[in-house]
Coordinates of C-alpha atoms in Angstrom, one line a residue:
M1 CA -38.6 330.0 95.2
S2 CA -35.8 331.2 92.9
Q3 CA -34.8 333.8 95.4
V4 CA -34.6 331.2 98.1
I5 CA -32.4 329.0 96.0
E6 CA -30.2 331.9 95.1
H7 CA -29.7 332.6 98.8
F8 CA -28.5 329.0 99.2
R9 CA -26.1 329.4 96.2
K10 CA -24.5 332.3 98.0
G11 CA -24.5 330.7 101.5
L12 CA -23.3 327.2 100.7
S13 CA -20.4 325.8 98.7
S14 CA -21.4 325.7 95.1
T15 CA -19.4 322.5 94.6
K16 CA -21.7 320.7 97.0
L17 CA -25.0 321.8 95.4
A18 CA -26.4 319.8 92.5
F19 CA -29.0 321.4 90.3
R20 CA -31.5 320.0 87.8
N21 CA -30.2 319.0 84.3
T22 CA -26.7 318.2 85.7
T23 CA -25.0 314.8 85.8
A24 CA -24.4 315.1 89.6
Y25 CA -28.1 315.8 90.2
D26 CA -29.3 313.0 87.9
E27 CA -27.0 310.4 89.4
R28 CA -28.1 311.1 92.9
N29 CA -31.8 311.5 92.2
E30 CA -31.9 308.2 90.2
S31 CA -30.1 306.2 93.0
Y32 CA -33.0 305.6 95.3
L33 CA -34.2 302.1 95.9
S34 CA -37.6 302.9 94.6
A35 CA -38.5 304.6 91.3
L36 CA -41.3 306.3 93.2
E37 CA -38.8 308.3 95.2
S38 CA -36.7 309.1 92.1
E39 CA -39.8 310.6 90.3
I40 CA -39.8 313.4 92.9
S41 CA -37.7 316.3 91.6
P42 CA -36.1 318.6 94.2
A43 CA -35.0 322.1 93.2
C44 CA -31.5 321.1 94.3
I45 CA -29.5 318.5 96.2
F46 CA -27.0 319.6 98.9
L47 CA -24.2 317.1 99.5
P48 CA -22.2 318.1 102.6
T49 CA -19.1 316.4 103.8
S50 CA -19.1 317.5 107.5
K51 CA -21.4 318.1 110.4
E52 CA -20.3 321.8 110.3
E53 CA -21.7 322.1 106.8
I54 CA -24.9 320.5 107.9
S55 CA -25.2 323.0 110.8
A56 CA -24.6 325.9 108.4
F57 CA -27.3 324.5 106.1
V58 CA -29.8 324.1 108.9
S59 CA -29.2 327.7 110.1
L60 CA -29.6 329.0 106.5
V61 CA -32.8 327.0 105.8
K62 CA -34.6 327.6 109.1
P63 CA -36.1 331.0 108.5
F64 CA -37.4 330.1 105.0
A65 CA -38.7 326.6 106.0
T66 CA -40.5 327.7 109.2
A67 CA -42.1 330.5 107.2
G68 CA -43.3 328.0 104.6
N69 CA -41.2 329.3 101.8
I70 CA -39.3 326.1 101.2
G71 CA -39.1 322.5 102.5
F72 CA -36.3 320.1 102.7
A73 CA -35.8 316.3 102.9
I74 CA -33.1 314.3 104.7
R75 CA -31.6 311.4 102.8
G76 CA -29.3 308.7 104.0
A77 CA -29.1 305.7 101.7
G78 CA -32.5 306.3 100.2
Q79 CA -33.6 302.7 100.8
Q80 CA -37.0 303.3 102.4
P81 CA -39.5 303.2 99.5
L82 CA -42.2 305.6 100.9
P83 CA -42.4 308.5 98.4
G84 CA -41.2 311.7 100.0
C85 CA -39.6 310.3 103.1
A86 CA -36.1 311.1 101.7
N87 CA -36.8 313.4 98.8
I88 CA -39.0 316.5 98.2
Q89 CA -40.6 318.1 95.2
D90 CA -39.2 321.5 94.4
G91 CA -37.4 321.7 97.8
I92 CA -33.9 320.9 98.8
T93 CA -32.8 317.3 99.5
L94 CA -30.1 317.2 102.1
D95 CA -28.1 314.1 100.9
L96 CA -25.8 312.7 103.5
S97 CA -24.0 310.2 101.2
N98 CA -20.7 312.1 101.3
L99 CA -20.7 312.1 105.1
T100 CA -18.5 309.0 105.5
G101 CA -16.2 307.3 107.9
I102 CA -16.2 304.3 110.3
E103 CA -14.1 304.0 113.4
L104 CA -13.8 300.9 115.6
K105 CA -12.7 302.1 119.1
K106 CA -10.8 300.3 121.7
D107 CA -13.8 300.1 124.0
G108 CA -15.8 298.2 121.3
I109 CA -17.9 301.1 120.2
I110 CA -18.1 301.5 116.4
S111 CA -18.8 305.0 115.2
I112 CA -20.5 305.3 111.8
A113 CA -21.0 308.4 109.8
A114 CA -24.6 309.0 108.6
G115 CA -23.8 308.5 104.9
E116 CA -22.3 305.0 105.2
R117 CA -23.9 301.7 104.1
W118 CA -23.9 298.6 106.3
S119 CA -21.8 296.7 103.8
N120 CA -18.9 299.0 104.7
V121 CA -19.5 298.6 108.4
Y122 CA -19.4 294.8 108.1
A123 CA -16.3 295.0 106.0
K124 CA -14.7 297.0 108.8
L125 CA -15.6 294.4 111.3
D126 CA -14.7 291.4 109.1
G127 CA -12.0 289.4 110.8
T128 CA -12.2 291.1 114.1
G129 CA -14.5 288.6 115.8
L130 CA -17.1 291.3 116.4
G131 CA -20.6 291.9 115.2
V132 CA -23.1 294.7 115.4
T133 CA -26.9 295.0 115.1
G134 CA -27.4 296.5 111.6
S135 CA -29.3 295.9 108.4
R136 CA -29.6 292.4 107.1
S137 CA -28.9 293.9 103.7
G138 CA -25.5 295.4 103.1
R139 CA -27.1 298.0 100.8
G140 CA -29.1 299.5 103.7
G141 CA -28.2 302.9 105.1
I142 CA -27.7 303.5 108.8
G143 CA -30.5 305.9 109.7
G144 CA -33.5 304.1 108.5
L145 CA -33.2 301.3 111.1
A146 CA -31.2 303.2 113.7
L147 CA -34.0 305.8 114.0
E148 CA -37.0 303.6 113.5
G149 CA -36.4 300.3 115.4
G150 CA -35.3 297.6 113.0
L151 CA -34.3 293.9 113.0
S152 CA -30.8 292.5 112.4
F153 CA -29.5 289.0 112.2
F154 CA -28.9 289.2 115.9
S155 CA -32.1 290.9 117.2
S156 CA -33.5 287.9 119.1
R157 CA -30.4 288.1 121.2
E158 CA -29.3 291.7 121.1
G159 CA -32.5 293.7 120.6
F160 CA -33.6 296.2 118.0
V161 CA -31.1 298.0 115.8
S162 CA -32.0 301.4 117.3
D163 CA -31.7 300.0 120.9
N164 CA -28.0 299.3 120.3
V165 CA -27.2 302.9 119.4
V166 CA -25.4 304.2 122.5
N167 CA -24.9 307.8 121.1
Y168 CA -26.4 309.9 118.4
E169 CA -24.5 313.0 117.1
V170 CA -27.2 315.4 116.1
V171 CA -27.5 318.8 114.4
L172 CA -30.5 320.5 116.1
A173 CA -32.9 323.1 114.6
S174 CA -30.8 325.8 116.3
G175 CA -27.7 324.6 114.3
A176 CA -26.1 323.3 117.6
I177 CA -24.3 320.0 117.4
V178 CA -25.0 317.8 120.4
N179 CA -24.6 314.2 121.5
A180 CA -27.6 312.3 122.7
N181 CA -26.9 309.3 125.0
A182 CA -27.8 307.9 128.4
K183 CA -25.9 310.8 130.1
E184 CA -26.4 313.7 127.8
H185 CA -29.8 314.7 126.4
S186 CA -31.1 311.4 127.4
D187 CA -34.7 312.3 126.5
L188 CA -33.6 313.0 122.9
W189 CA -31.6 309.7 122.9
I190 CA -34.8 307.8 123.7
A191 CA -36.9 309.8 121.3
L192 CA -34.5 309.1 118.4
R193 CA -35.0 305.4 119.0
G194 CA -38.2 305.3 116.9
G195 CA -38.7 309.1 116.3
S196 CA -37.1 309.2 112.8
N197 CA -36.4 312.6 111.2
N198 CA -38.5 314.6 113.7
F199 CA -35.8 316.1 115.9
G200 CA -32.7 317.0 113.9
V201 CA -30.1 315.7 111.4
V202 CA -28.2 312.8 112.8
T203 CA -24.6 312.9 111.6
R204 CA -23.1 310.0 113.4
Y205 CA -24.2 306.8 115.1
D206 CA -22.2 305.1 117.8
F207 CA -23.1 301.4 118.3
E208 CA -22.2 298.7 120.8
T209 CA -20.4 295.7 119.2
F210 CA -20.3 292.2 120.6
K211 CA -18.3 289.0 120.1
Q212 CA -19.5 287.2 117.1
S213 CA -18.3 284.1 115.2
P214 CA -19.4 283.0 111.7
F215 CA -22.9 281.6 111.8
W216 CA -25.2 279.3 109.9
G217 CA -27.8 280.7 107.5
G218 CA -29.2 281.2 104.1
S219 CA -32.3 280.6 102.1
V220 CA -34.6 277.7 101.2
Y221 CA -37.2 277.9 98.4
Y222 CA -40.2 275.6 98.2
F223 CA -43.8 275.5 97.2
A224 CA -47.1 276.9 98.5
D225 CA -48.5 273.5 99.8
S226 CA -45.8 273.5 102.5
F227 CA -46.4 277.0 103.8
P228 CA -49.1 276.1 106.4
G229 CA -46.6 273.7 108.0
Q230 CA -44.0 276.5 108.1
I231 CA -46.4 278.8 109.8
E232 CA -47.0 276.2 112.4
A233 CA -43.3 275.5 112.9
L234 CA -42.6 279.3 113.2
V235 CA -45.3 279.8 115.9
T236 CA -44.3 276.6 117.7
E237 CA -40.7 277.7 117.9
I238 CA -41.1 281.2 119.1
K239 CA -43.8 280.3 121.7
K240 CA -41.5 277.8 123.4
K241 CA -40.6 279.0 127.0
D242 CA -37.0 278.1 126.3
A243 CA -36.9 279.5 122.7
T244 CA -33.3 280.1 121.7
P245 CA -32.3 283.8 121.2
E246 CA -29.9 282.7 118.5
T247 CA -32.4 282.4 115.6
Q248 CA -33.5 285.0 113.1
L249 CA -36.4 283.6 111.1
M250 CA -38.3 285.0 108.1
I251 CA -40.8 283.0 106.1
S252 CA -42.4 284.3 102.9
I253 CA -45.0 283.4 100.3
G254 CA -45.3 285.3 97.1
Y255 CA -45.4 285.5 93.3
T256 CA -42.9 286.3 90.6
A257 CA -43.2 285.8 86.9
Q258 CA -39.8 284.0 87.0
F259 CA -41.5 281.0 88.6
G260 CA -45.0 281.7 87.1
Q261 CA -46.6 280.4 90.3
V262 CA -46.9 281.2 94.0
V263 CA -43.6 280.1 95.7
C264 CA -42.2 280.4 99.2
Q265 CA -38.8 281.3 100.7
N266 CA -37.4 280.8 104.2
Q267 CA -34.5 283.1 105.2
L268 CA -33.0 281.4 108.3
Y269 CA -30.1 282.1 110.6
Y270 CA -28.6 280.5 113.7
T271 CA -26.1 283.0 115.0
Q272 CA -23.5 280.6 116.4
E273 CA -20.9 278.6 114.6
V274 CA -22.9 275.4 114.4
E275 CA -23.6 273.5 111.1
N276 CA -27.2 272.4 110.5
P277 CA -28.5 273.3 114.0
P278 CA -31.5 271.1 115.0
V279 CA -33.6 274.2 115.7
L280 CA -33.6 275.1 112.0
E281 CA -34.4 271.6 110.8
P282 CA -38.2 272.2 110.6
F283 CA -37.5 275.1 108.3
T284 CA -34.9 273.5 106.1
A285 CA -36.0 269.9 105.7
I286 CA -38.9 270.8 103.4
Y287 CA -39.8 268.4 100.5
P288 CA -40.2 269.2 97.7
Q289 CA -38.0 272.2 97.6
I290 CA -36.0 274.0 94.8
D291 CA -32.6 272.4 95.6
A292 CA -30.6 274.6 93.2
L293 CA -31.6 277.7 95.3
N294 CA -30.8 276.3 98.7
S295 CA -28.0 278.5 100.1
M296 CA -27.7 277.3 103.7
R297 CA -24.1 277.4 104.7
M298 CA -21.6 278.9 107.2
L299 CA -21.5 282.7 106.8
T300 CA -19.7 285.7 108.1
L301 CA -21.8 288.8 108.8
K302 CA -20.4 290.4 105.6
D303 CA -21.4 287.3 103.6
A304 CA -24.9 287.2 105.0
A305 CA -25.6 290.8 104.3
S306 CA -24.2 290.5 100.8
E307 CA -26.6 287.6 100.0
Q308 CA -29.6 289.7 101.3
A309 CA -28.4 292.7 99.3
S310 CA -28.4 290.6 96.1
D311 CA -32.2 290.2 96.5
A312 CA -32.8 294.0 96.2
K313 CA -34.3 295.4 93.1
D314 CA -32.9 298.9 92.3
Q315 CA -35.1 301.5 90.6
Q316 CA -38.2 299.4 90.4
R317 CA -41.5 300.8 91.7
T318 CA -41.6 299.6 95.3
A319 CA -43.9 299.6 98.3
Y320 CA -43.8 298.2 101.8
I321 CA -46.9 297.9 103.9
N322 CA -47.0 296.2 107.3
T323 CA -48.9 295.2 110.4
M324 CA -48.3 293.3 113.6
V325 CA -50.2 290.3 115.1
K326 CA -49.8 287.9 117.9
A327 CA -48.0 284.6 117.2
D328 CA -51.2 282.7 116.3
I329 CA -51.3 279.9 113.7
A330 CA -54.9 280.6 112.6
T331 CA -54.3 284.3 112.3
L332 CA -51.1 283.9 110.2
Q333 CA -52.7 281.2 108.0
A334 CA -55.7 283.5 107.3
A335 CA -53.2 286.3 106.5
A336 CA -51.5 284.1 103.9
N337 CA -54.8 283.0 102.4
I338 CA -56.1 286.5 102.1
Y339 CA -52.8 287.7 100.5
V340 CA -52.6 284.9 97.9
A341 CA -56.2 285.3 96.9
A342 CA -55.6 289.1 96.4
L343 CA -52.8 288.5 93.9
D344 CA -54.9 287.0 91.1
P345 CA -55.9 290.3 89.4
I346 CA -52.4 291.7 89.4
K347 CA -50.3 288.6 88.4
P348 CA -50.3 289.6 84.7
L349 CA -48.8 293.1 85.4
E350 CA -45.3 293.6 84.1
G351 CA -42.4 293.2 86.5
L352 CA -44.5 292.0 89.5
I353 CA -42.4 290.5 92.3
C354 CA -44.3 290.4 95.6
S355 CA -44.3 288.6 98.9
L356 CA -46.0 288.4 102.3
T357 CA -43.1 288.0 104.8
L358 CA -43.6 286.9 108.4
Q359 CA -40.9 288.1 110.8
P360 CA -41.1 287.1 114.5
Y361 CA -40.6 289.6 117.4
P362 CA -39.7 287.0 120.1
V363 CA -40.0 287.7 123.8
S364 CA -36.2 287.8 124.1
L365 CA -36.1 290.7 121.6
L366 CA -38.9 292.6 123.4
K367 CA -37.3 292.2 126.8
K368 CA -34.0 293.7 125.5
Q369 CA -35.7 297.1 125.0
A370 CA -35.6 297.9 128.7
S371 CA -32.1 296.4 129.4
N372 CA -30.8 298.4 126.4
G373 CA -32.1 301.7 127.9
G374 CA -35.6 301.9 126.5
N375 CA -37.3 303.4 123.4
V376 CA -40.6 304.9 122.2
L377 CA -41.9 301.9 120.2
G378 CA -44.5 300.9 122.8
L379 CA -44.0 297.1 122.4
D380 CA -44.8 295.3 125.7
P381 CA -42.9 292.0 126.3
T382 CA -46.0 290.5 128.0
E383 CA -47.8 290.7 124.7
G384 CA -45.2 288.7 122.9
P385 CA -44.2 286.8 120.9
L386 CA -45.4 288.9 118.0
V387 CA -45.1 288.5 114.3
S388 CA -44.6 291.3 111.7
V389 CA -46.6 290.9 108.5
L390 CA -44.9 292.7 105.7
L391 CA -46.3 293.1 102.2
L392 CA -43.4 293.8 99.9
T393 CA -44.1 294.7 96.2
Y394 CA -42.0 295.5 93.2
W395 CA -43.5 296.4 89.8
K396 CA -42.5 298.2 86.5
N397 CA -45.1 300.6 85.2
K398 CA -46.5 303.8 86.7
S399 CA -49.8 303.0 85.1
D400 CA -50.2 300.1 87.5
D401 CA -49.6 302.1 90.7
E402 CA -53.2 302.6 91.6
K403 CA -54.2 299.0 91.0
I404 CA -51.3 297.4 92.8
L405 CA -51.3 299.8 95.8
G406 CA -55.1 299.4 96.0
V407 CA -54.8 295.6 96.1
M408 CA -52.1 295.7 98.7
R409 CA -54.0 298.1 100.9
G410 CA -57.1 296.0 100.6
A411 CA -55.2 292.9 101.6
I412 CA -53.6 294.4 104.7
E413 CA -56.9 295.8 105.8
K414 CA -58.5 292.4 105.4
I415 CA -55.6 290.8 107.3
E416 CA -56.0 293.4 110.1
G417 CA -59.8 292.9 110.2
N418 CA -59.4 289.2 110.5
A419 CA -56.8 289.5 113.3
A420 CA -59.0 292.0 115.1
S421 CA -61.9 289.5 115.0
R422 CA -59.6 286.9 116.6
K423 CA -58.3 289.4 119.2
T424 CA -54.8 288.9 117.9
L425 CA -54.1 292.2 116.2
N426 CA -51.4 294.4 117.7
E427 CA -51.5 298.1 116.8
F428 CA -47.8 298.5 116.2
K429 CA -46.6 299.5 112.7
F430 CA -42.9 299.4 111.9
M431 CA -42.1 302.8 110.4
N432 CA -39.5 301.5 107.9
Y433 CA -42.1 299.3 106.4
A434 CA -45.1 301.7 106.6
W435 CA -47.0 303.3 103.7
D436 CA -48.7 306.7 103.6
F437 CA -52.1 305.6 104.9
Q438 CA -50.5 304.1 108.0
D439 CA -49.6 306.0 111.3
P440 CA -46.6 304.4 113.0
I441 CA -46.2 307.2 115.5
S442 CA -49.7 306.7 116.9
S443 CA -49.2 303.0 116.9
Y444 CA -46.5 303.5 119.6
G445 CA -49.3 304.5 122.0
A446 CA -50.6 307.8 123.4
E447 CA -47.9 308.1 126.1
N448 CA -45.0 307.5 123.8
K449 CA -46.5 309.9 121.2
K450 CA -46.7 312.6 124.0
K451 CA -43.1 311.9 124.9
L452 CA -42.1 312.4 121.3
Q453 CA -44.1 315.6 121.1
K454 CA -42.5 316.9 124.3
A455 CA -39.0 316.2 123.0
S456 CA -39.9 318.0 119.7
K457 CA -41.1 321.1 121.5
K458 CA -37.9 321.1 123.7
Y459 CA -35.3 320.6 121.0
D460 CA -37.2 322.2 118.0
P461 CA -39.5 324.8 119.5
D462 CA -40.1 326.5 116.1
G463 CA -41.1 323.2 114.5
L464 CA -38.5 323.2 111.8
F465 CA -38.5 319.4 111.5
Q466 CA -42.3 319.3 111.5
K467 CA -43.1 322.1 109.1
G468 CA -39.9 322.3 107.1
V469 CA -39.3 318.5 106.7
P470 CA -42.8 317.2 105.6
G471 CA -41.7 313.8 104.5
G472 CA -42.0 310.6 106.6
F473 CA -44.3 310.5 109.6
K474 CA -44.9 313.6 111.7
L475 CA -45.6 314.1 115.4
F476 CA -48.4 316.6 115.2
P477 CA -51.7 316.7 113.2

């Protein structure tokens, strides 16, 4: 290992390599969303500032990685909590945070370097009358959603985040730098819309923008007795034949020591400049509610993403686990009941903040997949509307890992078993919310998995991004 690292010292700029027991190393390795990622200790961190430096890195690492002598991880913002997806023990973490730059072009395309955060993108667009499908949290990085699907404030109308990427600039395993879009390397373009880190290092994302005014949105907090009615309202709305594509709805039930009881939150958006739109009334006119926490108001995209970012918990132990079901009231109510019952043994654990969050995938969103060029997610509009069930958990102590993760895995498996018995389970797993026992790639369906494997063999015939980049979710057994 030491000989391999010495090879990198000689082959790469020493000013862009950070080693253990240095301030630069510690600052970067302690800046992941989840403490579970920060506990992983790479041998060094490489911080390039250009695509050419990334190409040089890939060419240097390839013979060692394909021979099994070293592995590497690719990090954007480090906001996905799955341990090892963006960091690697005793290997090299390729940290893209210094790869920055945002350009809004005359044709309405916005080009975003891979190390940017969505807050900077929204600041760039602020005042232009334009929007883009990006993370609902300004802290989010570009790659996590742009390579794995992803929902934005505008997804009901505009489609998945990844489906709005019109071009990826990618460093391939050969070191070649290529563009992947509808006209060049179109099979790679489609594969990247859900294929994650399996094909290369994406250095730039080019997104479509669209006209966008300020919009109405925010959060409402209320109590558990009202949650069944909110589930019913959610399903009723998204199953309407004329359901508006202007809403983005999230409803959650969970626990935090701050409240000392199970509480609920609705995060609601109507993406036109209309105050108190009637379509949101069933989700806002809840009584009783915690009036002091009601934040419904007119927002810019920058404002909305800042509010969501304020909810994030840096350097806590964090886990996301998810599944997908049909929009069915009984299924979703059973899911909520299973989840709340599962919390009792872990409520006393220090720092626990957790929720079950329901996020619709309306038919309007699912139909946009084809019109935006297609992807590999395997979601059929005829099966919609669907609802994502996310278990989000923060906690403080490593000694509680096994208990908390066991409770959450047990809850999701019971939720899936219940949905299967009702014939309302959908196999899809959103990769950005998946945990290590889940298999999002297979959940895309056999044909899409084969399509991804074919693209891998074409663009990475030696399997660098399968063998050398072990983190995340791989294409082959």
